Every structure is written in C-alpha cells, then in structure tokens.
Short mmCIF file of C-alpha atoms in Angstrom, two decimals:
data_model
loop_
_atom_site.label_atom_id
_atom_site.label_comp_id
_atom_site.label_asym_id
_atom_site.label_seq_id
_atom_site.Cartn_x
_atom_site.Cartn_y
_atom_site.Cartn_z
CA MET A 1363 -0.72 -2.05 7.21
CA SER A 1364 2.36 -2.23 5.03
CA GLU A 1365 4.58 -0.32 2.68
CA THR A 1366 3.84 0.00 -0.97
CA THR A 1367 5.60 1.66 -3.87
CA GLU A 1368 4.42 3.84 -6.70
CA THR A 1369 5.72 4.62 -10.14
CA PRO A 1370 5.12 7.85 -12.05
CA GLY A 1371 2.16 7.50 -14.37
CA THR A 1372 0.31 9.58 -16.89
CA GLN A 1373 -1.75 12.68 -16.35
CA GLY A 1374 -5.41 12.08 -17.14
CA ALA A 1375 -7.91 14.64 -18.30
CA ASP A 1376 -10.97 13.56 -16.36
CA GLU A 1377 -11.41 16.29 -13.79
CA GLY A 1378 -7.71 16.40 -12.99
CA LYS A 1379 -7.61 12.94 -11.44
CA ARG A 1380 -4.26 11.20 -11.76
CA VAL A 1381 -4.11 7.54 -12.81
CA ILE A 1382 -1.15 5.62 -11.38
CA ARG A 1383 -0.70 1.91 -11.98
CA GLY A 1384 -4.35 0.97 -11.61
CA ARG A 1385 -5.17 3.68 -9.07
CA VAL A 1386 -7.03 6.96 -9.24
CA HIS A 1387 -5.80 9.87 -7.13
CA LEU A 1388 -8.86 11.61 -5.63
CA PHE A 1389 -7.67 14.32 -3.25
CA GLU A 1390 -5.23 15.13 -0.44
CA ILE A 1391 -5.71 15.45 3.32
CA SER A 1392 -2.90 17.08 5.32
CA GLY A 1393 -0.50 16.37 2.47
CA ILE A 1394 -1.49 12.68 2.25
CA LYS A 1395 -2.70 11.55 -1.18
CA ILE A 1396 -5.93 9.57 -1.12
CA ASN A 1397 -6.08 7.00 -3.93
CA VAL A 1398 -8.63 4.41 -4.99
CA ASP A 1399 -7.46 1.16 -6.55
CA TYR A 1400 -9.62 -0.21 -9.35
CA SER A 1401 -10.19 -3.38 -7.32
CA TRP A 1402 -12.05 -1.24 -4.76
CA LEU A 1403 -14.91 -0.85 -7.27
CA ILE A 1404 -15.61 -4.59 -6.97
CA VAL A 1405 -16.21 -4.52 -3.23
CA PHE A 1406 -18.02 -1.15 -3.49
CA VAL A 1407 -20.56 -2.70 -5.87
CA LEU A 1408 -20.85 -5.85 -3.70
CA VAL A 1409 -21.51 -3.85 -0.52
CA LEU A 1410 -23.97 -1.56 -2.28
CA TRP A 1411 -25.86 -4.52 -3.76
CA SER A 1412 -25.89 -6.54 -0.53
CA LEU A 1413 -27.28 -3.59 1.45
CA SER A 1414 -29.78 -2.35 -1.14
CA ALA A 1415 -31.08 -5.70 -2.40
CA GLY A 1416 -30.41 -7.91 0.60
CA TYR A 1417 -29.93 -6.57 4.12
CA PHE A 1418 -32.32 -3.59 4.20
CA PRO A 1419 -35.25 -5.24 2.31
CA LEU A 1420 -34.92 -8.38 4.46
CA TYR A 1421 -34.89 -6.71 7.87
CA TYR A 1422 -36.83 -3.53 7.05
CA PRO A 1423 -39.61 -4.47 4.59
CA ASN A 1424 -42.36 -2.40 2.96
CA TYR A 1425 -40.26 0.47 1.64
CA ALA A 1426 -39.96 1.56 -2.00
CA THR A 1427 -37.08 0.08 -4.01
CA GLN A 1428 -35.62 3.53 -4.61
CA LEU A 1429 -35.39 4.14 -0.86
CA TYR A 1430 -33.53 0.87 -0.36
CA TRP A 1431 -30.96 1.83 -2.98
CA PHE A 1432 -30.62 5.35 -1.56
CA ALA A 1433 -30.10 3.93 1.95
CA GLY A 1434 -27.65 1.40 0.53
CA LEU A 1435 -25.65 4.11 -1.26
CA VAL A 1436 -25.47 6.29 1.86
CA GLY A 1437 -24.46 3.29 3.97
CA THR A 1438 -21.80 2.19 1.47
CA LEU A 1439 -20.26 5.65 1.14
CA LEU A 1440 -20.15 6.16 4.91
CA PHE A 1441 -18.75 2.64 5.37
CA PHE A 1442 -15.78 3.38 3.11
CA SER A 1443 -15.43 6.82 4.68
CA SER A 1444 -15.08 4.99 7.99
CA ILE A 1445 -12.27 2.87 6.55
CA LEU A 1446 -10.58 6.04 5.34
CA VAL A 1447 -10.90 7.62 8.81
CA HIS A 1448 -9.38 4.44 10.29
CA GLU A 1449 -6.36 4.69 7.98
CA LEU A 1450 -6.06 8.45 8.45
CA SER A 1451 -5.89 7.92 12.21
CA HIS A 1452 -2.86 5.66 11.71
CA SER A 1453 -1.33 8.07 9.22
CA LEU A 1454 -1.78 11.31 11.16
CA THR A 1455 -0.37 9.65 14.29
CA ALA A 1456 2.63 8.53 12.22
CA VAL A 1457 3.09 12.05 10.84
CA ARG A 1458 3.06 13.48 14.38
CA SER A 1459 5.79 10.93 15.19
CA GLY A 1460 7.96 12.20 12.34
CA ILE A 1461 7.12 9.49 9.77
CA GLN A 1462 5.97 10.70 6.37
CA ILE A 1463 2.87 9.11 4.82
CA PRO A 1464 2.83 9.81 1.08
CA GLU A 1465 -0.48 8.11 0.35
CA ILE A 1466 -3.44 6.01 1.43
CA THR A 1467 -5.02 3.62 -1.05
CA LEU A 1468 -8.48 2.10 -0.75
CA PHE A 1469 -8.57 -1.32 -2.40
CA ILE A 1470 -10.54 -4.56 -2.42
CA PHE A 1471 -9.54 -5.62 1.11
CA GLY A 1472 -9.99 -2.22 2.75
CA GLY A 1473 -7.35 0.46 3.05
CA ILE A 1474 -3.58 0.61 3.23
CA ALA A 1475 -1.27 3.47 4.19
CA ARG A 1476 2.24 3.67 2.72
CA LEU A 1477 4.80 4.54 5.37
CA SER A 1478 8.03 6.16 4.22
CA GLN A 1479 9.82 4.23 6.97
CA GLU A 1480 9.06 1.79 9.76
CA PRO A 1481 8.66 3.15 13.32
CA THR A 1482 12.01 3.46 15.08
CA SER A 1483 10.75 2.56 18.56
CA ALA A 1484 8.21 0.28 20.21
CA VAL A 1485 6.37 3.26 21.69
CA THR A 1486 5.92 4.87 18.28
CA GLU A 1487 4.74 1.56 16.82
CA LEU A 1488 2.20 1.20 19.64
CA LYS A 1489 0.82 4.72 19.19
CA ILE A 1490 0.36 4.26 15.44
CA ALA A 1491 -1.22 0.80 15.80
CA VAL A 1492 -3.68 1.80 18.53
CA ALA A 1493 -4.95 4.88 16.66
CA GLY A 1494 -6.91 2.88 14.05
CA PRO A 1495 -9.07 0.72 16.35
CA LEU A 1496 -9.68 3.68 18.67
CA SER A 1497 -11.03 5.70 15.73
CA SER A 1498 -13.31 2.83 14.71
CA PHE A 1499 -14.64 2.48 18.27
CA ALA A 1500 -15.22 6.25 18.33
CA LEU A 1501 -17.09 6.12 15.00
CA ALA A 1502 -19.24 3.26 16.30
CA GLY A 1503 -20.21 5.43 19.27
CA ILE A 1504 -20.94 8.43 17.06
CA PHE A 1505 -23.17 6.42 14.72
CA TRP A 1506 -25.01 4.87 17.69
CA ALA A 1507 -25.63 8.37 19.05
CA ILE A 1508 -26.94 9.58 15.67
CA ALA A 1509 -29.23 6.55 15.40
CA GLY A 1510 -30.56 7.21 18.88
CA ALA A 1511 -31.14 10.90 18.16
CA LEU A 1512 -33.06 10.08 14.95
CA GLN A 1513 -35.14 7.32 16.52
CA ALA A 1514 -38.15 9.53 17.21
CA HIS A 1515 -37.83 11.86 14.22
CA ALA A 1516 -36.86 9.82 11.15
CA GLN A 1517 -38.06 6.79 9.23
CA THR A 1518 -36.91 3.42 10.54
CA LEU A 1519 -34.86 2.82 7.39
CA ILE A 1520 -32.78 5.95 7.97
CA VAL A 1521 -32.13 4.92 11.56
CA ALA A 1522 -31.17 1.46 10.29
CA VAL A 1523 -28.40 2.93 8.14
CA PHE A 1524 -26.68 4.47 11.16
CA GLU A 1525 -27.21 1.37 13.28
CA TYR A 1526 -25.57 -0.68 10.53
CA LEU A 1527 -22.63 1.77 10.45
CA ALA A 1528 -22.26 1.53 14.21
CA TRP A 1529 -22.15 -2.28 14.08
CA ILE A 1530 -19.77 -2.39 11.11
CA ASN A 1531 -17.30 0.01 12.76
CA LEU A 1532 -17.46 -2.01 15.96
CA ALA A 1533 -16.76 -5.18 13.95
CA LEU A 1534 -13.92 -3.45 12.08
CA ALA A 1535 -12.27 -2.40 15.35
CA ILE A 1536 -12.60 -5.87 16.89
CA PHE A 1537 -11.35 -7.67 13.75
CA ASN A 1538 -8.31 -5.40 13.57
CA LEU A 1539 -7.47 -6.14 17.20
CA VAL A 1540 -6.77 -9.81 16.41
CA PRO A 1541 -3.14 -10.13 17.62
CA GLY A 1542 -1.66 -11.20 14.30
CA TYR A 1543 0.54 -9.14 11.98
CA PRO A 1544 -0.30 -7.15 9.79
CA LEU A 1545 -3.56 -6.38 11.63
CA ASP A 1546 -3.49 -3.58 14.18
CA GLY A 1547 -3.62 -6.10 17.01
CA GLY A 1548 -0.55 -7.78 15.56
CA ARG A 1549 1.28 -4.46 15.46
CA ILE A 1550 0.27 -3.81 19.07
CA LEU A 1551 1.60 -7.26 20.00
CA ARG A 1552 4.81 -6.56 18.07
CA ALA A 1553 5.25 -3.26 19.91
CA VAL A 1554 4.83 -4.94 23.32
CA ILE A 1555 7.25 -7.79 22.52
CA TRP A 1556 9.69 -5.30 20.99
CA TRP A 1557 9.54 -3.21 24.18
CA ARG A 1558 10.01 -6.25 26.43
CA THR A 1559 12.80 -7.96 24.44
CA GLY A 1560 14.46 -5.04 22.65
CA SER A 1561 14.44 -7.07 19.42
CA VAL A 1562 12.22 -5.89 16.58
CA ALA A 1563 13.15 -9.02 14.58
CA ARG A 1564 11.94 -11.38 17.33
CA ALA A 1565 8.82 -9.28 17.89
CA THR A 1566 8.00 -9.29 14.17
CA LYS A 1567 8.60 -13.06 13.96
CA TRP A 1568 6.13 -13.80 16.76
CA ALA A 1569 3.49 -11.40 15.51
CA SER A 1570 3.96 -12.63 11.94
CA ASP A 1571 3.61 -16.30 12.93
CA ILE A 1572 0.36 -15.56 14.79
CA GLY A 1573 -0.83 -13.55 11.79
CA LYS A 1574 -0.12 -16.46 9.43
CA GLY A 1575 -1.94 -18.81 11.80
CA PHE A 1576 -5.00 -16.54 11.81
CA ALA A 1577 -4.81 -16.29 8.01
CA TRP A 1578 -4.77 -20.10 7.71
CA ALA A 1579 -7.78 -20.28 10.03
CA LEU A 1580 -9.68 -17.86 7.79
CA MET A 1581 -8.77 -19.87 4.69
CA ILE A 1582 -9.84 -23.17 6.28
CA PHE A 1583 -13.11 -21.67 7.48
CA GLY A 1584 -13.65 -20.16 4.03
CA GLY A 1585 -13.09 -23.57 2.44
CA ILE A 1586 -15.62 -25.14 4.79
CA GLN A 1587 -18.15 -22.46 3.87
CA ILE A 1588 -17.60 -23.09 0.15
CA PHE A 1589 -18.26 -26.83 0.57
CA THR A 1590 -21.40 -26.15 2.62
CA GLY A 1591 -22.89 -23.92 -0.09
CA ALA A 1592 -21.87 -20.39 1.05
CA LEU A 1593 -19.77 -19.75 -2.06
CA ILE A 1594 -19.43 -15.94 -1.92
CA GLY A 1595 -18.74 -15.72 1.82
CA GLY A 1596 -16.32 -18.62 1.63
CA LEU A 1597 -14.37 -17.17 -1.27
CA TRP A 1598 -14.20 -13.81 0.49
CA LEU A 1599 -12.68 -15.35 3.63
CA LEU A 1600 -10.33 -17.42 1.49
CA PHE A 1601 -9.01 -14.37 -0.36
CA ILE A 1602 -8.67 -12.29 2.82
CA GLY A 1603 -6.75 -15.14 4.45
CA MET A 1604 -4.41 -15.44 1.47
CA PHE A 1605 -3.79 -11.70 1.49
CA LEU A 1606 -3.08 -11.56 5.25
CA ARG A 1607 -0.76 -14.57 5.05
CA GLY A 1608 1.25 -12.95 2.24
CA VAL A 1609 1.59 -9.62 4.05
CA ALA A 1610 2.51 -11.33 7.36
CA ALA A 1611 5.32 -13.28 5.68
CA ALA A 1612 6.52 -10.21 3.76
CA GLY A 1613 6.64 -8.12 6.96
CA TYR A 1614 9.06 -10.50 8.65
CA GLN A 1615 11.16 -10.88 5.49
CA GLU A 1616 11.45 -7.09 5.26
CA VAL A 1617 12.76 -6.78 8.83
CA MET A 1618 15.30 -9.55 8.25
CA MET A 1619 16.34 -7.94 4.98
CA LYS A 1620 17.03 -4.61 6.70
CA GLN A 1621 19.10 -6.35 9.37
CA SER A 1622 21.13 -8.14 6.68
CA LEU A 1623 21.81 -4.81 4.97
CA GLU A 1624 23.09 -3.12 8.14
CA GLY A 1625 26.74 -2.14 7.91
CA VAL A 1626 27.04 -2.65 4.14
CA ARG A 1627 27.85 0.44 2.07
CA VAL A 1628 26.47 1.36 -1.32
CA LYS A 1629 29.94 1.45 -2.87
CA GLU A 1630 30.40 -2.23 -2.03
CA VAL A 1631 27.54 -3.41 -4.25
CA LEU A 1632 26.97 -0.66 -6.83
CA VAL A 1633 26.97 -1.40 -10.56
CA GLU A 1634 29.89 0.38 -12.26
CA ASN A 1635 30.25 1.29 -15.95
CA VAL A 1636 26.50 1.82 -16.25
CA VAL A 1637 24.97 1.96 -19.73
CA SER A 1638 23.27 5.35 -20.17
CA THR A 1639 20.92 6.85 -22.74
CA ALA A 1640 20.34 10.34 -24.16
CA PRO A 1641 17.35 12.60 -23.37
CA ASP A 1642 16.49 13.29 -27.03
CA LEU A 1643 16.27 9.63 -28.06
CA HIS A 1644 12.82 8.54 -29.25
CA LEU A 1645 11.12 5.90 -27.14
CA ASP A 1646 10.94 3.28 -29.89
CA GLN A 1647 14.73 3.59 -30.26
CA LEU A 1648 15.11 3.40 -26.48
CA ILE A 1649 13.19 0.13 -26.46
CA ASP A 1650 15.11 -1.45 -29.36
CA LYS A 1651 18.61 -0.23 -28.53
CA PHE A 1652 18.50 -0.37 -24.73
CA PHE A 1653 15.69 -2.31 -23.05
CA LEU A 1654 15.62 -5.19 -25.54
CA ARG A 1655 19.38 -5.20 -26.10
CA TYR A 1656 20.62 -5.02 -22.50
CA GLY A 1657 17.62 -6.42 -20.63
CA HIS A 1658 17.80 -3.86 -17.81
CA GLY A 1659 14.74 -2.33 -16.18
CA GLY A 1660 16.02 1.24 -16.34
CA PHE A 1661 18.85 3.50 -17.46
CA PRO A 1662 20.43 6.80 -16.41
CA VAL A 1663 19.77 9.66 -18.81
CA VAL A 1664 22.97 11.59 -19.55
CA GLN A 1665 23.44 14.89 -21.41
CA ASP A 1666 26.86 16.48 -22.06
CA GLY A 1667 28.46 13.99 -19.70
CA ARG A 1668 26.15 14.80 -16.77
CA PRO A 1669 23.22 12.69 -15.54
CA VAL A 1670 19.89 14.50 -15.85
CA GLY A 1671 17.38 11.78 -14.96
CA LEU A 1672 16.33 8.13 -14.89
CA VAL A 1673 14.05 6.28 -17.31
CA SER A 1674 12.49 2.90 -16.55
CA LEU A 1675 10.13 0.41 -18.16
CA SER A 1676 7.28 1.66 -16.00
CA ASP A 1677 7.66 5.11 -17.58
CA ILE A 1678 6.94 3.82 -21.08
CA LYS A 1679 4.78 0.70 -20.69
CA ASP A 1680 1.48 2.60 -20.90
CA ILE A 1681 2.49 4.72 -23.90
CA SER A 1682 0.97 3.56 -27.20
CA PRO A 1683 3.24 2.23 -30.00
CA GLU A 1684 2.30 5.25 -32.13
CA GLU A 1685 3.39 7.75 -29.47
CA ARG A 1686 6.66 5.90 -28.90
CA GLY A 1687 7.78 7.05 -32.32
CA THR A 1688 7.31 10.73 -31.48
CA LYS A 1689 7.90 11.05 -27.73
CA THR A 1690 11.43 11.38 -26.41
CA VAL A 1691 13.11 10.11 -23.26
CA ARG A 1692 13.10 13.64 -21.82
CA GLU A 1693 9.28 13.70 -21.86
CA VAL A 1694 8.82 10.55 -19.75
CA MET A 1695 11.96 10.30 -17.58
CA SER A 1696 12.11 11.12 -13.89
CA PRO A 1697 14.31 14.24 -13.61
CA LEU A 1698 17.33 13.79 -11.39
CA SER A 1699 16.77 15.00 -7.83
CA ASP A 1700 18.11 14.36 -4.35
CA GLY A 1701 15.50 11.62 -4.00
CA LEU A 1702 17.02 9.64 -6.88
CA GLU A 1703 20.67 10.07 -5.78
CA ILE A 1704 22.65 8.27 -3.11
CA ASP A 1705 26.17 8.79 -1.76
CA PRO A 1706 28.60 5.86 -2.23
CA ASP A 1707 29.33 5.85 1.53
CA ALA A 1708 25.63 5.61 2.46
CA SER A 1709 24.36 2.34 3.92
CA LEU A 1710 22.22 -0.09 1.95
CA VAL A 1711 19.48 0.42 4.54
CA GLU A 1712 19.42 4.12 3.63
CA ALA A 1713 19.37 3.23 -0.08
CA LEU A 1714 16.42 0.86 0.41
CA LYS A 1715 14.58 3.48 2.47
CA LYS A 1716 15.10 6.10 -0.24
CA MET A 1717 13.87 3.71 -2.95
CA THR A 1718 10.74 3.05 -0.90
CA GLN A 1719 10.10 6.76 -0.28
CA GLN A 1720 10.54 7.64 -3.95
CA GLY A 1721 8.79 4.56 -5.33
CA ALA A 1722 11.94 3.95 -7.38
CA GLY A 1723 13.59 0.73 -8.47
CA ARG A 1724 17.05 2.26 -8.83
CA LEU A 1725 19.22 5.14 -7.61
CA LEU A 1726 22.19 6.88 -9.15
CA VAL A 1727 25.31 6.73 -7.00
CA MET A 1728 26.80 10.22 -7.11
CA ASP A 1729 30.32 10.94 -5.82
CA ARG A 1730 30.07 14.72 -5.68
CA ASP A 1731 29.27 15.67 -9.30
CA ARG A 1732 30.45 12.39 -10.81
CA MET A 1733 28.21 9.39 -11.47
CA ALA A 1734 30.03 6.52 -9.76
CA GLY A 1735 27.44 3.93 -10.77
CA MET A 1736 23.92 2.78 -10.02
CA ILE A 1737 22.22 0.64 -7.39
CA THR A 1738 18.99 -1.25 -8.05
CA LYS A 1739 16.39 -2.96 -5.89
CA THR A 1740 16.87 -6.12 -7.96
CA GLY A 1741 20.59 -5.96 -7.20
CA LEU A 1742 19.89 -5.62 -3.47
CA LEU A 1743 17.65 -8.69 -3.53
CA ARG A 1744 20.32 -10.64 -5.44
CA PHE A 1745 22.92 -9.56 -2.85
CA LEU A 1746 20.68 -10.74 -0.02
CA GLU A 1747 20.03 -14.09 -1.70
CA ILE A 1748 23.74 -14.74 -2.20
CA LYS A 1749 24.46 -13.72 1.38
CA ARG A 1750 21.73 -16.05 2.66
CA ILE A 1751 23.10 -18.99 0.68
CA LEU A 1752 26.68 -18.40 1.90
CA GLU A 1753 25.54 -18.13 5.54
CA GLU A 1754 23.56 -21.40 5.50
#
C-alpha cells in the first residue's frame, strides 16, 4: 500500500524474534521479512472473539464451546494468512519487476508492504496492483472448493469455516478494487491514467482525490452507525476511513516531493561542518554532550579522522538509563556502509530513495574518502517547504 521506514532495534531473546519499533519479526519468505505490529494483536483478538462467541454459535448452534473456539482460531489464522498471501502477491510481483521489498508488516488495518522504490512505469504499477485482488479471488475459489469437498464428509461447523474464508477473501478482493488510492483499485486507476496521460503526478492526484472521497464516505457512514447504536462497527469504519484518508494524501505529497527534488544535487543542500562524536563515548555522555546540547537527531561517528558510522536517537531511546552508563556509541551505532553514504553530485531524489531503502534519517556525504557533510530527511523537508513558499 505504501512505503514505510524502519530503524535498527534490539535483539530479543525469545526464540530469536527481533523486536523493531513495536514490531516482531517472525520469518522470511523469498528474502522478504514478515513482521507483526503490536496493533495487529487487537484485531486478531477481535476477529477470534467475534467468530468463536458470535458468528459460529449464532448461525451454527448446538456445538460444544470448545469446538466454536477451535473453529474460530482456525478461521482467524487462515484469515490473516490470506492477508499475508495478498501482500506477498504484490511483493513477489514487484520483486520480479526489479523492485526490492524489504518487509511486509501485518497491523491493525491489515497488511502493508514496504517498497524500496515506486514503480517506474504504468505497466509495472498495474501488474503489482492487480496481483493482490487476483490472489484473493483465487483464495476465495480454493476455499469454496474445499468447503464443497468436505460437505459430505465433515461436520457442518468445519465446512462453515471454509465457507467463511471464501466469503471474506471475496469481500477483501472487492473492497480493494474500490478505485481510490491507496487501495489496489486506486493503484490500478493510477496506472491507467498514468499510461493515458504520461503524468504520474496527475494520475496520483486523481486516484488520491477519489481515495480521500471514499475515506470520507467511510467516516460519515461510521459516524451514522455510532449514532444508531452500532458503536464497534462505526468506530471501525471511522478509523479505517481516517487511515485511508491519511495515506491517500501522503501518497500525492510524496510524488510532488520527488518532482520538486528533481534536478537538485546533494551538494547544494548538504550540512557542512558537521558535529561528530567518538565511538568509545558512553551513551550517557553522548546524550548530555551531543543530543541535549546541539538538538540534532543523529551524529556521524568519527575515529582517527575517518567516519565509521552513524548514531541516532532511535538507536538509544530503548536502552535503560543504567545501561547508558556502560554501553558505548560503538555498540549501538549503525556501521558505515554504502547504504549510509551518498555522493555530493547525486540527486536529492536518489538521496531520498536511499534513506527510504535503509530506513535512515540521514546520510553521510562522502567525496571520495573525505566526509563533505551530511544530509538529513528533516533538512530535505525544510528545503521543500522553503521552495514551496517561494514559488507561491
């Protein structure tokens, strides 16, 4: 649906799962990290409860309570597996088109895949967008076939689980085909308009406006439901509408931002005379002498006159005050790599793309072996704001 960023976190001990900014890394599929956001637990419990204590007992009575909860658990797990398949279909299509997908995150509103870059052509955009709904339609057919095959051999409740999964995948496919960005239908519409007009900005504007209109419709309908007594359903529609409206607006802003950055070089906006820190400095000293003193969100780490890494607030915010007195910058910094460097003659579009790919808020500008300065995402946004004001 949209791009997201990640920041290096801490390594947990519970079965090797990695915790990153409110997410748990579960496993990888074809090099794509599958994460679960903590907010996903809320909807998981809601779906499990609604199936086990509501839907199945209401429409399929006279079964033991344990069976209802077992059926509800199976249905819930397969429901979220279906969402994962939907997102994987987008992601694997993108990978085949040359776009890297670092991760997929399941969260309260479904699933979201992080693209390392936006599609470079309308055809690529169309292929990626269509893949999700097609997979959901295919899953609906598969679950219908399973339900039909079990009809004469299994209990009605078991058949009901697969019928529910067939209906929910069908609904998921149809909902995602609404022609409003960031839904799949909105991306399909954007691809068609992009192909017809040759302008990705105009295509995104149209698809985004329709997406915001659909989001407002959901919020209004949710408000009506709340006032008529359907509190939970109304709130759910209200929150989904707010989320879709925010993403639709952000999608258009991102395209306009990239267009504004075209033709501008890193060396034109980099920060020179950057304050740097040492790798052996303790974190409590780093906080007092650098973060609190200068107010920056991150600093280069320099040893013997050469940069060796970057350290940011996100690297230390989850470390306890006690550990800050013993841990050093070297232990938490991001070691310098090609992903955290940028050439001064590179474009700002390339710098923004690299920040997105690395989940970084800043890059070191390296002129051969010399640190020429630093460029930050905050600085890019400030540059864009000034440019917008001067062009009004």
